[in-house]
CSV table of C-alpha atoms in Angstrom, one decimal:
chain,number,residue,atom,x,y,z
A,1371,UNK,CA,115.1,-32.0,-36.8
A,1372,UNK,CA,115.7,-35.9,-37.1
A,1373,UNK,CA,111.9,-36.8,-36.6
A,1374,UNK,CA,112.3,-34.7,-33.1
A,1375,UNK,CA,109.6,-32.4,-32.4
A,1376,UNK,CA,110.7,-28.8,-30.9
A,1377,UNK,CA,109.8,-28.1,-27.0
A,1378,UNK,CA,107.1,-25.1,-28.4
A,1379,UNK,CA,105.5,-28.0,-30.9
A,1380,UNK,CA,104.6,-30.0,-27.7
A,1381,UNK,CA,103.2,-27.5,-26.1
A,1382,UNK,CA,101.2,-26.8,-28.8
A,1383,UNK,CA,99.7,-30.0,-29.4
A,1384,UNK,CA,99.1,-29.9,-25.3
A,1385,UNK,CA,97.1,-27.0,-26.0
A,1386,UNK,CA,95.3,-28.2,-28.7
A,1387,UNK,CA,95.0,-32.0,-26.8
A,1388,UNK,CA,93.3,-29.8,-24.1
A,1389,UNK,CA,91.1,-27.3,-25.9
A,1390,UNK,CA,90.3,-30.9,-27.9
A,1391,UNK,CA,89.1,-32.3,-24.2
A,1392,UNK,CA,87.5,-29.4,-23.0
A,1393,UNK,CA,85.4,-29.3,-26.2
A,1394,UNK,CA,84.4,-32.8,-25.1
A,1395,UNK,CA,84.0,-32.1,-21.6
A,1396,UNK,CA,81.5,-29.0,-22.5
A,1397,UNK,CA,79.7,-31.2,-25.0
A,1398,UNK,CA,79.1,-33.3,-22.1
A,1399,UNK,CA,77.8,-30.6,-19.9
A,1400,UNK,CA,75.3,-29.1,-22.5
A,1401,UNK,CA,74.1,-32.8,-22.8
A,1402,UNK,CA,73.3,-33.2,-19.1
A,1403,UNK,CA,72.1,-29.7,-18.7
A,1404,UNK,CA,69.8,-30.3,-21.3
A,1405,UNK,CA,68.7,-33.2,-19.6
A,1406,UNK,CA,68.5,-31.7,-16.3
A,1407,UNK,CA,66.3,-28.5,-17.7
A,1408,UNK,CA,63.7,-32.1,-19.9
A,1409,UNK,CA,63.6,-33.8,-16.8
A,1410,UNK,CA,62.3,-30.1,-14.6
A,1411,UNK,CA,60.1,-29.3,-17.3
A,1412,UNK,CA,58.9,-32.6,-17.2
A,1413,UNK,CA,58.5,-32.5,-13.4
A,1414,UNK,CA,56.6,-28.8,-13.9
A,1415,UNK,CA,54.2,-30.8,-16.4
A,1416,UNK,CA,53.8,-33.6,-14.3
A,1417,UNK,CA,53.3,-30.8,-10.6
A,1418,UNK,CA,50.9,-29.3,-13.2
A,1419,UNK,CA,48.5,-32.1,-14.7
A,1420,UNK,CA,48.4,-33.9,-11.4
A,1421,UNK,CA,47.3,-29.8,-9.9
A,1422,UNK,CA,44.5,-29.7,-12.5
A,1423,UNK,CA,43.3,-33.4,-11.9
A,1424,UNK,CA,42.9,-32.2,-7.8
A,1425,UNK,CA,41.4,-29.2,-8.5
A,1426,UNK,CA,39.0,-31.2,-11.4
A,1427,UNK,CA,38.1,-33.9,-8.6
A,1428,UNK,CA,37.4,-31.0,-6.2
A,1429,UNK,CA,35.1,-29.3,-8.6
A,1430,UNK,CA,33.4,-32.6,-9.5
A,1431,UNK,CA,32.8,-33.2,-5.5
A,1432,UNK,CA,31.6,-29.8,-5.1
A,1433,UNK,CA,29.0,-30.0,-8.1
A,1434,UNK,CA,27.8,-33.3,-6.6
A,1435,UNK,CA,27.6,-31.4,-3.3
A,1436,UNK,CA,25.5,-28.9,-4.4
A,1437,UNK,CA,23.4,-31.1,-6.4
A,1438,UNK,CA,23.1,-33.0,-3.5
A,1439,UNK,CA,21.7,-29.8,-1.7
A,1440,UNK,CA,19.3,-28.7,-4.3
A,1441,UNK,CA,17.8,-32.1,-4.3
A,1442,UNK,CA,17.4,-31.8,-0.7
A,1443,UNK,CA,16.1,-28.1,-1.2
A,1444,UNK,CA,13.9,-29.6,-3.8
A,1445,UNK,CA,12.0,-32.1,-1.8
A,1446,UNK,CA,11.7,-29.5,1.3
A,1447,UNK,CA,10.3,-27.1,-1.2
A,1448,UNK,CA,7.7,-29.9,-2.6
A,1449,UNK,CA,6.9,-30.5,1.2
A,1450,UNK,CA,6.4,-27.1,2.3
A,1451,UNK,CA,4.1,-26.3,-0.9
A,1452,UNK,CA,2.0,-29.5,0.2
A,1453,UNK,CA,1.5,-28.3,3.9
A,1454,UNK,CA,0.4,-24.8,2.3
A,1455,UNK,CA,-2.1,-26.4,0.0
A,1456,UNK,CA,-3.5,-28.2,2.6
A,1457,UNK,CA,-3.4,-25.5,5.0
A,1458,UNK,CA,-5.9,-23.5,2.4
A,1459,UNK,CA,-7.7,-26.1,1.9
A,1460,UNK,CA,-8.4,-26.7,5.3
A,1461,UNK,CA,-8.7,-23.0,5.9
A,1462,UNK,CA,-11.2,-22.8,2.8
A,1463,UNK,CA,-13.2,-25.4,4.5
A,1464,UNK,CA,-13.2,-23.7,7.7
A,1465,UNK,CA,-14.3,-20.7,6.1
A,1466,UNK,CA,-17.6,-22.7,4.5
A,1467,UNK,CA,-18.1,-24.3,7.6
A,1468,UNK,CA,-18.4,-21.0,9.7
A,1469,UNK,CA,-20.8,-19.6,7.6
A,1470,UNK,CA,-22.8,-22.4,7.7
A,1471,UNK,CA,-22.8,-22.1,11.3
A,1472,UNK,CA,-23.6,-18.9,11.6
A,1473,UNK,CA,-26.4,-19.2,9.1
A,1474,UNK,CA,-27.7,-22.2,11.3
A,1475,UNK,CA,-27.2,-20.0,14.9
A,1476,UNK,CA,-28.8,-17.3,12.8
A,1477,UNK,CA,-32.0,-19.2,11.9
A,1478,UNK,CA,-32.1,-20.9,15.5
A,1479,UNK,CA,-32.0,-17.5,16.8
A,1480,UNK,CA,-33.9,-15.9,14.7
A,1481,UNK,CA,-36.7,-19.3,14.9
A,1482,UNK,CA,-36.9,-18.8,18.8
A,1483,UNK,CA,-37.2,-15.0,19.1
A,1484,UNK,CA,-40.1,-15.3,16.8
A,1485,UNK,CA,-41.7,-18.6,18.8
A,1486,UNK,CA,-41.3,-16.2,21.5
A,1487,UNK,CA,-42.8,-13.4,20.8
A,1488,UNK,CA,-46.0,-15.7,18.5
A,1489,UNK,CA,-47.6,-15.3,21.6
A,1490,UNK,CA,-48.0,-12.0,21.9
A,1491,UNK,CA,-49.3,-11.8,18.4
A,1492,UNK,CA,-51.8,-14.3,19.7
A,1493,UNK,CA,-53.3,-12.0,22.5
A,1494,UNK,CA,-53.3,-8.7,19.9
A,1495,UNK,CA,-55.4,-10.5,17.5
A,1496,UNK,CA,-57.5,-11.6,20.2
A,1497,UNK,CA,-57.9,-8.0,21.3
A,1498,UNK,CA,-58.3,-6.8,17.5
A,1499,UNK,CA,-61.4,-9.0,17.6
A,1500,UNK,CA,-63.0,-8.3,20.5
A,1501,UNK,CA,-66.7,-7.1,19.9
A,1502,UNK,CA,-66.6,-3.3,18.8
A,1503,UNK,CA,-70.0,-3.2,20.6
A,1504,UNK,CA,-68.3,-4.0,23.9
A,1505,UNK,CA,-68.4,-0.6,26.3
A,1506,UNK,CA,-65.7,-2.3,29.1
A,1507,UNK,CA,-63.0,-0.1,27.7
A,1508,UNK,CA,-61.3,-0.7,30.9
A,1509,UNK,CA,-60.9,-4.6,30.3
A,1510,UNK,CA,-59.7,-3.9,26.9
A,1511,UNK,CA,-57.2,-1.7,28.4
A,1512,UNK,CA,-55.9,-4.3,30.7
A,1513,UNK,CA,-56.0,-7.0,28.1
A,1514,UNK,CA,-53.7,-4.9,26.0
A,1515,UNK,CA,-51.5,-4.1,29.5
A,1516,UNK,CA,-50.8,-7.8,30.2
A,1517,UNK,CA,-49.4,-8.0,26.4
A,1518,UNK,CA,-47.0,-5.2,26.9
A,1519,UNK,CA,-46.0,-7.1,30.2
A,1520,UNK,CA,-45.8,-10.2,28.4
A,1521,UNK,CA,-43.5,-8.6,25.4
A,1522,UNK,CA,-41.6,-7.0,28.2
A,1523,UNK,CA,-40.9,-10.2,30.0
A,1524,UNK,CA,-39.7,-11.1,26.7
A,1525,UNK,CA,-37.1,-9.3,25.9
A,1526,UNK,CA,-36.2,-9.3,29.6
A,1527,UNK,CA,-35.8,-13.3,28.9
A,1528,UNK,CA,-33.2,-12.3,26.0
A,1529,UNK,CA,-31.6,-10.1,28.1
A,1530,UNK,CA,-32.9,-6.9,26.5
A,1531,UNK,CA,-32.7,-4.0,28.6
A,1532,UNK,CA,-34.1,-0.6,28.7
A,1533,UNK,CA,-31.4,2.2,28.7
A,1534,UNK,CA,-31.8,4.3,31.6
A,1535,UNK,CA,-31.8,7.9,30.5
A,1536,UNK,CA,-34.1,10.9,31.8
A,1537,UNK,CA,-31.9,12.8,34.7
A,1538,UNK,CA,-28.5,11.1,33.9
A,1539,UNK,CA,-25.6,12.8,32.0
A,1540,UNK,CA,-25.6,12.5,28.0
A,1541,UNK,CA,-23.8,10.2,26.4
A,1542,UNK,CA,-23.8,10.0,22.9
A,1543,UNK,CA,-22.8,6.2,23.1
A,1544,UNK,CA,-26.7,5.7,24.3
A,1545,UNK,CA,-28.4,8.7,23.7
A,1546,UNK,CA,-29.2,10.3,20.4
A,1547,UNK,CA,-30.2,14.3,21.3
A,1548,UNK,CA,-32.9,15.8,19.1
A,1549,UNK,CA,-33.4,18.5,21.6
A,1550,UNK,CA,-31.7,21.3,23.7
A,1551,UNK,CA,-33.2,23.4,26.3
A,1552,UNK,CA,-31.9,25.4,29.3
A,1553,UNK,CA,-33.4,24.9,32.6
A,1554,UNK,CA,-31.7,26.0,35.8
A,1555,UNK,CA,-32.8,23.3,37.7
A,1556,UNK,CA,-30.9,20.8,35.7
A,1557,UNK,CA,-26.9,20.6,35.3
A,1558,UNK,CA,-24.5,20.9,31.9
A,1559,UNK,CA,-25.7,17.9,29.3
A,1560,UNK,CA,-28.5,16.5,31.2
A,1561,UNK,CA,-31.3,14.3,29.8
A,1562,UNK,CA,-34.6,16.0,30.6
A,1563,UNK,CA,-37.2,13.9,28.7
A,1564,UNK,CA,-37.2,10.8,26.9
A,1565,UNK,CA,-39.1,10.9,23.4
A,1566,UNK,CA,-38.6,7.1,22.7
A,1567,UNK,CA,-37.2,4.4,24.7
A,1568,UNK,CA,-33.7,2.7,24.2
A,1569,UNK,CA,-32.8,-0.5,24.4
A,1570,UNK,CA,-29.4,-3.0,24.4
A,1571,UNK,CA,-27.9,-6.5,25.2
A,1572,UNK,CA,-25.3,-6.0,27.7
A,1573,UNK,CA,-22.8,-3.4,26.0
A,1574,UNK,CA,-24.7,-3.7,22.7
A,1575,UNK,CA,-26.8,-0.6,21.7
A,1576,UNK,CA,-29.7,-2.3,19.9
A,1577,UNK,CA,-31.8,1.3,19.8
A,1578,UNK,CA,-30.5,4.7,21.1
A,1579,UNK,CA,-32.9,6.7,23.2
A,1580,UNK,CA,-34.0,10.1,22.0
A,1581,UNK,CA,-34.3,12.6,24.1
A,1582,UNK,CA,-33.8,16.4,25.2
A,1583,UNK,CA,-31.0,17.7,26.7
A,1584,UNK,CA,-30.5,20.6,28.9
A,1585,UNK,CA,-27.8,23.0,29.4
């Protein structure tokens, strides 16, 4: 062929030349793909870490949050526990000093009850000793009247009062019934006699009166 090369021999070599090229040009591509998929998954590492170091600095500000709100629970807690002590204590105190007060209005009240009624205890030892020999039964008798008005202006002083009973309607609240009896003359549940005289202090019952009760 004279160092000629045949029309199918070049078209050959253009093949080859090409497929040669596009061998290169796909080596290229893989390279920067590759590159492409390093540099995403170095992004993805990068979205990820910086994701975890938020979400760990969020944490850490929420732990000191709530430690901040337990220390603040704490010291409301200690407070409250010290106002409750001392409201005890001041409550057990209270407690002492009312008895003592009422052991004081006790013995005052008791102590002038007794200085008042000292006197009459005076006048019935008086009367005890009178001479037996004495016949003036009738100044005996008033002697011993003027004490029973003198204990009766007593207890009239301390407000005692004698409950009112013979003719009114029972009432268990003052009466205490050891008797029944029917009488026409008298109505349903009416005190007919008085056995023993009641007494009370304004609404308090110090004594019952006994009595009978008709109908």
């Amino acid at each position: 062929m004279d160092g000629k090369k045949d029309f199918s021999e070049e078209i050959l070599e253009d093949e080859i030349q090409e497929k040669a090229d596009g061998g290169k040009n796909h080596g290229s591509k893989e390279r920067e793909g590759k590159k492409h998929d390093e540099k995403k998954h170095d992004e993805k590492k990068h979205d990820e870490k910086k994701h975890e170091n938020e979400k760990k600095h969020k944490d850490e500000k929420e732990i000191e949050k709530l430690k901040q709100q337990i220390h603040e629970i704490t010291i409301k807690s200690k407070e409250y526990l010290d106002g409750l002590q001392r409201s005890v204590a001041e409550f057990d105190n209270y407690k002492k000093r009312t008895v003592r007060e009422k052991q004081c209005l006790y013995s005052d009240t008791t102590g002038e009850i007794l200085a008042a009624l000292l006197p009459v205890l005076d006048n019935l030892e008086r009367a005890i000793v009178t001479d037996d020999k004495s016949e003036n039964l009738k100044s005996f008798k008033e002697g011993v009247t003027l004490v029973y008005k003198q204990f009766k202006e007593i207890l009239k002083d301390f407000g005692v009062e004698e409950i009112d009973c013979v003719g009114q309607k029972f009432d268990p609240q003052l009466h205490n019934a050891v008797l029944h009896e029917e009488d026409e003359n008298l109505g349903e549940n009416v005190v007919k006699e008085e056995f023993c005289k009641g007494y009370k202090i304004k609404d308090k019952v110090i004594r019952h009166s006994m009595v009978k009760v008709a109908n």
